[in-house]
């Protein structure tokens, strides 16, 4: 039996807006997730799976979407032949620390990403478009549940592009786990610490934020938007394509995103949001 609750929270998005969630639930098994999906389908509600809140904007004060928190058991298991199975609820940093302690090659550039394994797979988290490096470089296969079935596919047969996979957005596809290939490495540097130090220097963490706002945008336009403020939210004056937020109401973030899209449209440029807006 599923438990659908109404909650008031400012912790489900890294923007830290305060939202009232009318339909909120937590699942601890794929079977329970499917029960929630059936309940949402009967009520005509879309479903959003929380991947630790990264790159998510709850764009209405009252959220009517069925919001589900992934609370599957956190597991990490060596399978042999450089393969390791990680549950989708495991934090990326925990996995990277395991690899670092055993001197394994891994996507250490994700040390600054506050996401779960499932969230990182879903958004194809990476170092940045210009580097052409992402978690799929290490992902061997992924297992998920969809339409009542558990499915497994090799990573190289799963559609993915920069910041895009079939698992991102509002849907009923739950990533259960991923199998990664982490080969032995002779790297002696602490790449986790190097990445964290780099982000402290190059990124603006002076207020709650979700990182990059647009996955496709024009750098020149975004530089002109730096420092633009609406209410208690603004485009970071330090890091282009970031919005900093100090407001409980998401309307200011939503408006800044709309301004960014309009600024591109005026000059015939493309702006594709990386932020997922959930109503």
XYZ file of N, CA, C and O in Angstrom, residues 109-257:
596
model
N 35.893 13.860 -12.188
C 35.382 15.199 -12.460
C 33.947 15.373 -11.971
O 33.415 16.478 -11.966
N 33.309 14.281 -11.540
C 31.955 14.376 -10.990
C 31.965 14.591 -9.476
O 30.904 14.606 -8.856
N 33.153 14.768 -8.889
C 33.233 14.946 -7.441
C 32.479 16.184 -6.966
O 32.092 16.272 -5.806
N 32.260 17.127 -7.866
C 31.548 18.361 -7.505
C 30.052 18.275 -7.785
O 29.321 19.245 -7.572
N 29.585 17.122 -8.262
C 28.171 16.965 -8.626
C 27.410 16.361 -7.447
O 27.654 15.201 -7.089
N 26.478 17.092 -6.829
C 25.733 16.568 -5.674
C 24.563 15.692 -6.115
O 23.399 16.054 -5.958
N 24.868 14.542 -6.686
C 23.821 13.702 -7.250
C 24.006 12.256 -6.836
O 25.078 11.839 -6.387
N 22.952 11.481 -6.998
C 23.029 10.040 -6.830
C 23.539 9.420 -8.126
O 23.585 10.074 -9.176
N 23.888 8.136 -8.056
C 24.301 7.409 -9.255
C 23.185 7.434 -10.298
O 23.421 7.688 -11.480
N 21.949 7.199 -9.855
C 20.821 7.211 -10.787
C 20.615 8.568 -11.426
O 20.364 8.670 -12.628
N 20.744 9.624 -10.625
C 20.593 10.967 -11.167
C 21.681 11.310 -12.160
O 21.428 11.938 -13.193
N 22.925 10.879 -11.863
C 24.048 11.161 -12.763
C 23.903 10.413 -14.078
O 24.212 10.948 -15.145
N 23.426 9.164 -14.015
C 23.188 8.405 -15.245
C 22.074 9.062 -16.050
O 22.177 9.249 -17.261
N 20.989 9.422 -15.359
C 19.828 9.987 -16.048
C 20.177 11.253 -16.810
O 19.709 11.470 -17.934
N 21.013 12.118 -16.228
C 21.355 13.378 -16.880
C 22.675 13.282 -17.657
O 23.150 14.285 -18.189
N 23.244 12.073 -17.727
C 24.538 11.893 -18.397
C 25.523 12.944 -17.914
O 26.110 13.700 -18.698
N 25.684 12.993 -16.597
C 26.543 13.999 -15.985
C 27.966 13.882 -16.513
O 28.481 12.778 -16.719
N 28.584 15.040 -16.728
C 29.926 15.029 -17.284
C 30.742 16.242 -16.901
O 30.323 17.070 -16.085
N 31.873 16.367 -17.541
C 32.802 17.446 -17.227
C 32.433 18.740 -17.917
O 32.812 19.816 -17.495
N 31.690 18.656 -18.988
C 31.319 19.829 -19.764
C 31.391 19.504 -21.235
O 32.176 18.641 -21.661
N 30.547 20.182 -22.026
C 30.441 19.867 -23.440
C 31.757 19.912 -24.188
O 32.025 19.090 -25.074
N 32.631 20.871 -23.850
C 33.877 21.020 -24.593
C 34.866 19.901 -24.308
O 35.810 19.669 -25.071
N 34.679 19.176 -23.191
C 35.597 18.105 -22.818
C 35.180 16.752 -23.396
O 35.980 15.835 -23.459
N 33.914 16.621 -23.768
C 33.404 15.361 -24.310
C 33.702 14.189 -23.371
O 34.201 13.132 -23.779
N 33.409 14.384 -22.097
C 33.631 13.356 -21.089
C 32.412 13.268 -20.192
O 31.928 14.294 -19.696
N 31.903 12.064 -19.979
C 30.706 11.907 -19.150
C 30.705 10.540 -18.482
O 31.545 9.683 -18.771
N 29.741 10.351 -17.606
C 29.634 9.105 -16.846
C 29.435 7.901 -17.756
O 29.822 6.775 -17.418
N 28.883 8.122 -18.948
C 28.670 7.013 -19.879
C 29.996 6.446 -20.394
O 30.018 5.326 -20.919
N 31.090 7.175 -20.239
C 32.397 6.644 -20.612
C 32.790 5.465 -19.731
O 33.599 4.617 -20.136
N 32.237 5.403 -18.525
C 32.551 4.337 -17.576
C 31.378 3.373 -17.387
O 31.557 2.297 -16.819
N 30.184 3.759 -17.825
C 29.002 2.919 -17.635
C 29.021 1.744 -18.609
O 29.176 1.914 -19.810
N 28.872 0.540 -18.057
C 28.859 -0.681 -18.871
C 27.432 -1.065 -19.257
O 27.150 -1.354 -20.419
N 26.540 -1.063 -18.271
C 25.136 -1.346 -18.554
C 24.265 -0.727 -17.482
O 24.734 -0.377 -16.397
N 23.010 -0.573 -17.796
C 22.058 0.033 -16.868
C 20.822 -0.847 -16.776
O 20.382 -1.427 -17.779
N 20.274 -0.964 -15.576
C 19.050 -1.734 -15.337
C 17.995 -0.790 -14.800
O 18.262 -0.002 -13.885
N 16.806 -0.873 -15.359
C 15.722 0.007 -14.944
C 14.392 -0.730 -15.014
O 14.289 -1.822 -15.578
N 13.368 -0.131 -14.430
C 12.022 -0.688 -14.494
C 11.147 0.266 -15.296
O 11.195 1.477 -15.128
N 10.362 -0.306 -16.211
C 9.488 0.480 -17.075
C 8.291 -0.384 -17.479
O 8.458 -1.530 -17.898
N 7.097 0.168 -17.341
C 5.867 -0.550 -17.717
C 5.776 -1.909 -17.045
O 5.347 -2.905 -17.645
N 6.202 -1.969 -15.781
C 6.072 -3.212 -15.023
C 7.152 -4.236 -15.304
O 7.122 -5.336 -14.751
N 8.134 -3.907 -16.143
C 9.188 -4.842 -16.498
C 10.549 -4.310 -16.072
O 10.805 -3.106 -16.131
N 11.430 -5.227 -15.644
C 12.817 -4.863 -15.368
C 13.619 -5.117 -16.631
O 13.605 -6.214 -17.189
N 14.315 -4.105 -17.094
C 15.052 -4.165 -18.348
C 16.513 -3.820 -18.112
O 16.834 -3.013 -17.252
N 17.382 -4.427 -18.903
C 18.815 -4.146 -18.844
C 19.323 -3.911 -20.256
O 18.946 -4.622 -21.188
N 20.171 -2.894 -20.407
C 20.737 -2.584 -21.720
C 22.184 -2.151 -21.554
O 22.561 -1.551 -20.545
N 22.997 -2.476 -22.539
C 24.373 -2.002 -22.551
C 24.379 -0.487 -22.733
O 23.535 0.070 -23.428
N 25.354 0.149 -22.121
C 25.427 1.605 -22.197
C 25.566 2.089 -23.627
O 24.977 3.109 -24.011
N 26.349 1.358 -24.441
C 26.581 1.832 -25.813
C 25.387 1.632 -26.728
O 25.399 2.070 -27.869
N 24.328 0.960 -26.228
C 23.099 0.831 -27.006
C 21.981 1.714 -26.450
O 20.866 1.690 -26.962
N 22.310 2.467 -25.396
C 21.338 3.364 -24.774
C 21.531 4.768 -25.333
O 22.639 5.314 -25.292
N 20.472 5.351 -25.870
C 20.569 6.687 -26.452
C 21.061 7.687 -25.407
O 20.490 7.797 -24.321
N 22.108 8.412 -25.740
C 22.592 9.450 -24.840
C 23.396 10.469 -25.630
O 24.134 10.137 -26.550
N 23.177 11.712 -25.267
C 23.944 12.831 -25.793
C 24.314 13.708 -24.605
O 24.067 13.349 -23.453
N 24.879 14.859 -24.874
C 25.283 15.757 -23.801
C 24.088 16.136 -22.935
O 23.119 16.729 -23.409
N 24.136 15.738 -21.663
C 23.099 16.045 -20.676
C 21.719 15.468 -21.051
O 20.695 15.992 -20.624
N 21.680 14.379 -21.803
C 20.392 13.854 -22.252
C 20.430 12.329 -22.347
O 21.344 11.755 -22.925
N 19.420 11.675 -21.733
C 19.206 10.237 -21.867
C 17.696 9.993 -21.835
O 16.916 10.917 -21.556
N 17.239 8.759 -22.076
C 15.800 8.473 -21.975
C 15.266 8.567 -20.546
O 14.049 8.491 -20.345
N 16.169 8.733 -19.556
C 15.743 8.702 -18.159
C 15.618 10.081 -17.531
O 15.319 10.198 -16.342
N 15.864 11.142 -18.296
C 15.812 12.481 -17.736
C 14.416 13.081 -17.929
O 13.757 12.814 -18.930
N 13.952 13.857 -16.936
C 12.658 14.521 -17.062
C 11.543 13.824 -16.299
O 11.780 13.053 -15.369
N 10.314 14.105 -16.707
C 9.138 13.510 -16.073
C 8.763 12.242 -16.827
O 8.453 12.289 -18.010
N 8.793 11.105 -16.129
C 8.514 9.820 -16.773
C 8.318 8.761 -15.691
O 8.369 9.048 -14.497
N 8.114 7.530 -16.125
C 7.931 6.412 -15.208
C 9.017 5.348 -15.418
O 8.752 4.156 -15.357
N 10.248 5.799 -15.672
C 11.387 4.895 -15.858
C 12.327 5.056 -14.667
O 12.965 6.088 -14.515
N 12.393 4.035 -13.839
C 13.232 4.087 -12.646
C 14.525 3.316 -12.880
O 14.503 2.107 -13.138
N 15.665 4.007 -12.807
C 16.954 3.332 -12.856
C 17.160 2.606 -11.531
O 17.087 3.203 -10.460
N 17.394 1.298 -11.607
C 17.626 0.494 -10.403
C 19.107 0.487 -10.052
O 19.489 0.699 -8.901
N 19.937 0.233 -11.040
C 21.371 0.230 -10.793
C 22.141 0.406 -12.093
O 21.571 0.343 -13.186
N 23.410 0.631 -11.958
C 24.309 0.708 -13.102
C 25.523 -0.157 -12.844
O 25.970 -0.297 -11.694
N 26.051 -0.763 -13.890
C 27.302 -1.510 -13.796
C 28.381 -0.685 -14.487
O 28.217 -0.293 -15.654
N 29.458 -0.412 -13.770
C 30.529 0.444 -14.273
C 31.817 -0.352 -14.456
O 32.055 -1.337 -13.755
N 32.628 0.110 -15.388
C 33.960 -0.454 -15.556
C 34.983 0.546 -15.011
O 35.145 1.640 -15.556
N 35.638 0.167 -13.909
C 36.645 1.005 -13.275
C 37.978 0.243 -13.276
O 38.267 -0.513 -12.345
N 38.797 0.406 -14.299
C 40.068 -0.324 -14.360
C 41.096 0.233 -13.388
O 40.996 1.377 -12.934
N 42.087 -0.583 -13.065
C 43.173 -0.142 -12.202
C 43.925 1.009 -12.863
O 44.025 1.080 -14.093
N 44.442 1.910 -12.042
C 45.105 3.100 -12.558
C 46.383 3.367 -11.780
O 46.508 2.974 -10.611
N 47.340 4.028 -12.416
C 48.570 4.414 -11.727
C 48.553 5.892 -11.336
O 49.589 6.486 -11.028
N 47.366 6.498 -11.339
C 47.225 7.904 -10.965
C 47.484 8.053 -9.467
O 46.849 7.396 -8.640
N 48.413 8.915 -9.111
C 48.736 9.149 -7.710
C 48.084 10.402 -7.151
O 47.939 10.546 -5.942
N 47.704 11.334 -8.032
C 47.106 12.585 -7.584
C 45.730 12.346 -6.986
O 45.006 11.418 -7.381
N 45.362 13.178 -6.029
C 44.020 13.120 -5.444
C 43.092 13.931 -6.343
O 42.905 15.133 -6.153
N 42.496 13.262 -7.327
C 41.670 13.960 -8.314
C 40.362 14.463 -7.716
O 39.776 15.412 -8.233
N 39.919 13.835 -6.651
C 38.711 14.324 -5.981
C 38.991 15.689 -5.359
O 38.236 16.648 -5.560
N 40.098 15.793 -4.624
C 40.443 17.064 -3.990
C 40.736 18.129 -5.036
O 40.333 19.284 -4.883
N 41.394 17.753 -6.128
C 41.691 18.712 -7.186
C 40.404 19.265 -7.789
O 40.309 20.467 -8.067
N 39.421 18.403 -7.994
C 38.154 18.856 -8.576
C 37.413 19.788 -7.614
O 36.867 20.824 -8.023
N 37.404 19.445 -6.347
C 36.722 20.285 -5.363
C 37.403 21.645 -5.253
O 36.743 22.687 -5.202
N 38.733 21.648 -5.242
C 39.473 22.908 -5.178
C 39.199 23.758 -6.422
O 39.061 24.991 -6.333
N 39.133 23.097 -7.575
C 38.857 23.817 -8.824
C 37.484 24.484 -8.786
O 37.340 25.654 -9.176
N 36.486 23.758 -8.310
C 35.136 24.325 -8.290
C 35.031 25.475 -7.285
O 34.269 26.418 -7.498
N 35.799 25.405 -6.202
C 35.786 26.506 -5.239
C 36.307 27.787 -5.877
O 35.844 28.888 -5.572
N 37.273 27.642 -6.785
C 37.857 28.801 -7.441
C 37.002 29.305 -8.598
O 36.890 30.508 -8.835
N 36.402 28.380 -9.350
C 35.758 28.750 -10.618
C 34.247 28.869 -10.549
O 33.634 29.472 -11.436
N 33.629 28.305 -9.516
C 32.171 28.301 -9.444
C 31.684 29.139 -8.262
O 32.370 29.264 -7.251
N 30.485 29.664 -8.412
C 29.914 30.563 -7.408
C 28.943 29.798 -6.511
O 27.849 29.431 -6.942
N 29.371 29.559 -5.290
C 28.519 28.861 -4.320
C 28.126 29.776 -3.164
O 27.929 29.323 -2.035
N 28.005 31.061 -3.469
C 27.666 32.029 -2.436
C 26.187 31.983 -2.049
O 25.792 32.598 -1.062
N 25.372 31.259 -2.833
C 23.942 31.113 -2.547
C 23.465 29.813 -3.183
O 24.140 29.248 -4.060
N 22.311 29.303 -2.761
C 21.799 28.064 -3.350
C 21.698 28.153 -4.869
O 21.269 29.174 -5.416
N 22.092 27.086 -5.542
C 22.040 27.056 -7.006
C 22.014 25.612 -7.473
O 22.315 24.688 -6.712
N 21.663 25.429 -8.736
C 21.639 24.099 -9.343
C 22.659 23.970 -10.468
O 22.513 23.134 -11.362
N 23.674 24.820 -10.450
C 24.681 24.735 -11.497
C 24.180 25.317 -12.800
O 23.420 26.296 -12.817
N 24.583 24.730 -13.901
C 24.267 25.263 -15.229
C 22.763 25.343 -15.460
O 22.033 24.393 -15.193
N 22.328 26.483 -15.985
C 20.906 26.687 -16.281
C 20.555 26.129 -17.659
O 19.545 25.457 -17.835
N 21.413 26.407 -18.649
C 21.180 25.953 -20.017
C 22.270 24.965 -20.422
O 23.448 25.195 -20.167
N 21.871 23.881 -21.086
C 22.867 22.944 -21.608
C 23.331 23.362 -22.996
O 24.412 22.967 -23.448
N 22.519 24.171 -23.681
C 22.908 24.784 -24.950
C 22.589 26.272 -24.845
O 21.443 26.650 -24.571
N 23.600 27.122 -25.053
C 23.390 28.569 -24.976
C 24.566 29.271 -25.645
O 25.586 28.647 -25.968
N 24.434 30.576 -25.828
C 25.497 31.383 -26.434
C 26.289 32.056 -25.318
O 25.732 32.855 -24.552
N 27.587 31.753 -25.191
C 28.376 32.311 -24.089
C 28.351 33.836 -24.020
O 28.301 34.414 -22.927
N 28.374 34.493 -25.182
C 28.359 35.946 -25.188
C 27.087 36.512 -24.582
O 27.122 37.498 -23.829
N 25.961 35.912 -24.910
C 24.684 36.363 -24.349
C 24.661 36.126 -22.848
O 24.233 36.985 -22.067
N 25.138 34.950 -22.423
C 25.110 34.635 -21.005
C 26.035 35.561 -20.214
O 25.724 35.919 -19.072
N 27.147 35.982 -20.813
C 28.025 36.926 -20.119
C 27.326 38.264 -19.890
O 27.523 38.919 -18.867
N 26.505 38.676 -20.841
C 25.775 39.938 -20.697
C 24.709 39.861 -19.604
O 24.295 40.884 -19.056
N 24.267 38.644 -19.292
C 23.239 38.471 -18.263
C 23.817 38.386 -16.852
O 23.065 38.407 -15.875
N 25.128 38.297 -16.741
C 25.738 38.174 -15.415
C 25.342 39.346 -14.512
O 25.398 40.502 -14.906
N 24.924 39.005 -13.307
C 24.548 40.024 -12.338
C 23.115 40.497 -12.440
O 22.652 41.259 -11.583
N 22.371 40.068 -13.472
C 20.965 40.464 -13.602
C 20.164 39.887 -12.443
O 20.186 38.690 -12.201
N 19.464 40.751 -11.735
C 18.760 40.342 -10.521
C 17.258 40.585 -10.640
O 16.817 41.609 -11.165
N 16.488 39.640 -10.148
C 15.049 39.783 -9.961
C 14.731 39.330 -8.546
O 14.966 38.163 -8.193
N 14.212 40.238 -7.739
C 13.922 39.873 -6.358
C 15.176 39.394 -5.661
O 16.202 40.075 -5.649
N 15.129 38.179 -5.100
C 16.270 37.606 -4.395
C 16.959 36.515 -5.202
O 17.577 35.601 -4.647
N 16.849 36.603 -6.521
C 17.543 35.662 -7.405
C 18.284 36.452 -8.472
O 17.826 37.516 -8.900
N 19.429 35.941 -8.912
C 20.196 36.649 -9.933
C 21.106 35.684 -10.689
O 21.459 34.617 -10.191
N 21.433 36.102 -11.916
C 22.471 35.392 -12.645
C 23.803 35.704 -11.959
O 24.123 36.865 -11.730
N 24.552 34.674 -11.635
C 25.800 34.857 -10.915
C 26.722 35.842 -11.630
O 26.956 35.715 -12.837
N 27.277 36.817 -10.907
C 28.249 37.730 -11.520
C 29.608 37.065 -11.729
O 30.448 37.585 -12.450
N 29.811 35.897 -11.122
C 31.090 35.200 -11.198
C 31.078 34.088 -12.247
O 31.999 33.985 -13.063
N 30.052 33.254 -12.224
C 29.989 32.075 -13.085
C 28.857 32.240 -14.091
O 27.690 32.328 -13.697
N 29.195 32.282 -15.371
C 28.140 32.456 -16.367
C 27.253 31.211 -16.401
O 27.693 30.104 -16.097
N 25.968 31.448 -16.753
C 24.995 30.371 -16.908
C 24.613 29.742 -15.573
O 24.175 28.605 -15.523
N 24.783 30.487 -14.480
C 24.344 30.034 -13.156
C 23.363 31.051 -12.591
O 23.549 32.256 -12.756
N 22.337 30.544 -11.908
C 21.413 31.397 -11.176
C 21.566 31.116 -9.687
O 21.523 29.967 -9.257
N 21.751 32.173 -8.927
C 21.827 32.085 -7.475
C 20.470 32.472 -6.895
O 19.832 33.414 -7.376
N 20.049 31.765 -5.856
C 18.722 32.020 -5.308
C 18.742 32.163 -3.792
O 19.360 31.366 -3.084
N 18.056 33.186 -3.317
C 17.876 33.379 -1.877
C 16.398 33.556 -1.542
O 16.056 33.978 -0.435
N 15.527 33.239 -2.482
C 14.088 33.460 -2.315
C 13.354 32.147 -2.071
O 13.745 31.090 -2.574
N 12.267 32.219 -1.326
C 11.426 31.042 -1.114
C 10.538 30.791 -2.329
O 10.194 29.650 -2.645
N 10.172 31.868 -3.016
C 9.279 31.779 -4.171
C 10.083 31.497 -5.442
O 11.019 32.237 -5.762
N 9.730 30.458 -6.212
C 10.490 30.130 -7.422
C 10.230 31.056 -8.602
O 10.867 30.919 -9.643
N 9.318 32.004 -8.463
C 8.932 32.841 -9.604
C 10.127 33.627 -10.153
O 10.223 33.861 -11.369
N 11.059 34.034 -9.294
C 12.195 34.834 -9.757
C 13.144 33.995 -10.617
O 13.658 34.472 -11.636
N 13.377 32.757 -10.216
C 14.226 31.858 -11.017
C 13.553 31.581 -12.357
O 14.191 31.636 -13.413
N 12.275 31.289 -12.291
C 11.517 30.996 -13.519
C 11.586 32.183 -14.484
O 11.760 32.010 -15.694
N 11.470 33.381 -13.947
C 11.503 34.583 -14.790
C 12.890 34.802 -15.384
O 13.020 35.207 -16.545
N 13.941 34.550 -14.618
C 15.301 34.707 -15.126
C 15.585 33.713 -16.251
O 16.251 34.048 -17.242
N 15.082 32.502 -16.118
C 15.237 31.510 -17.188
C 14.512 31.990 -18.446
O 15.040 31.899 -19.567
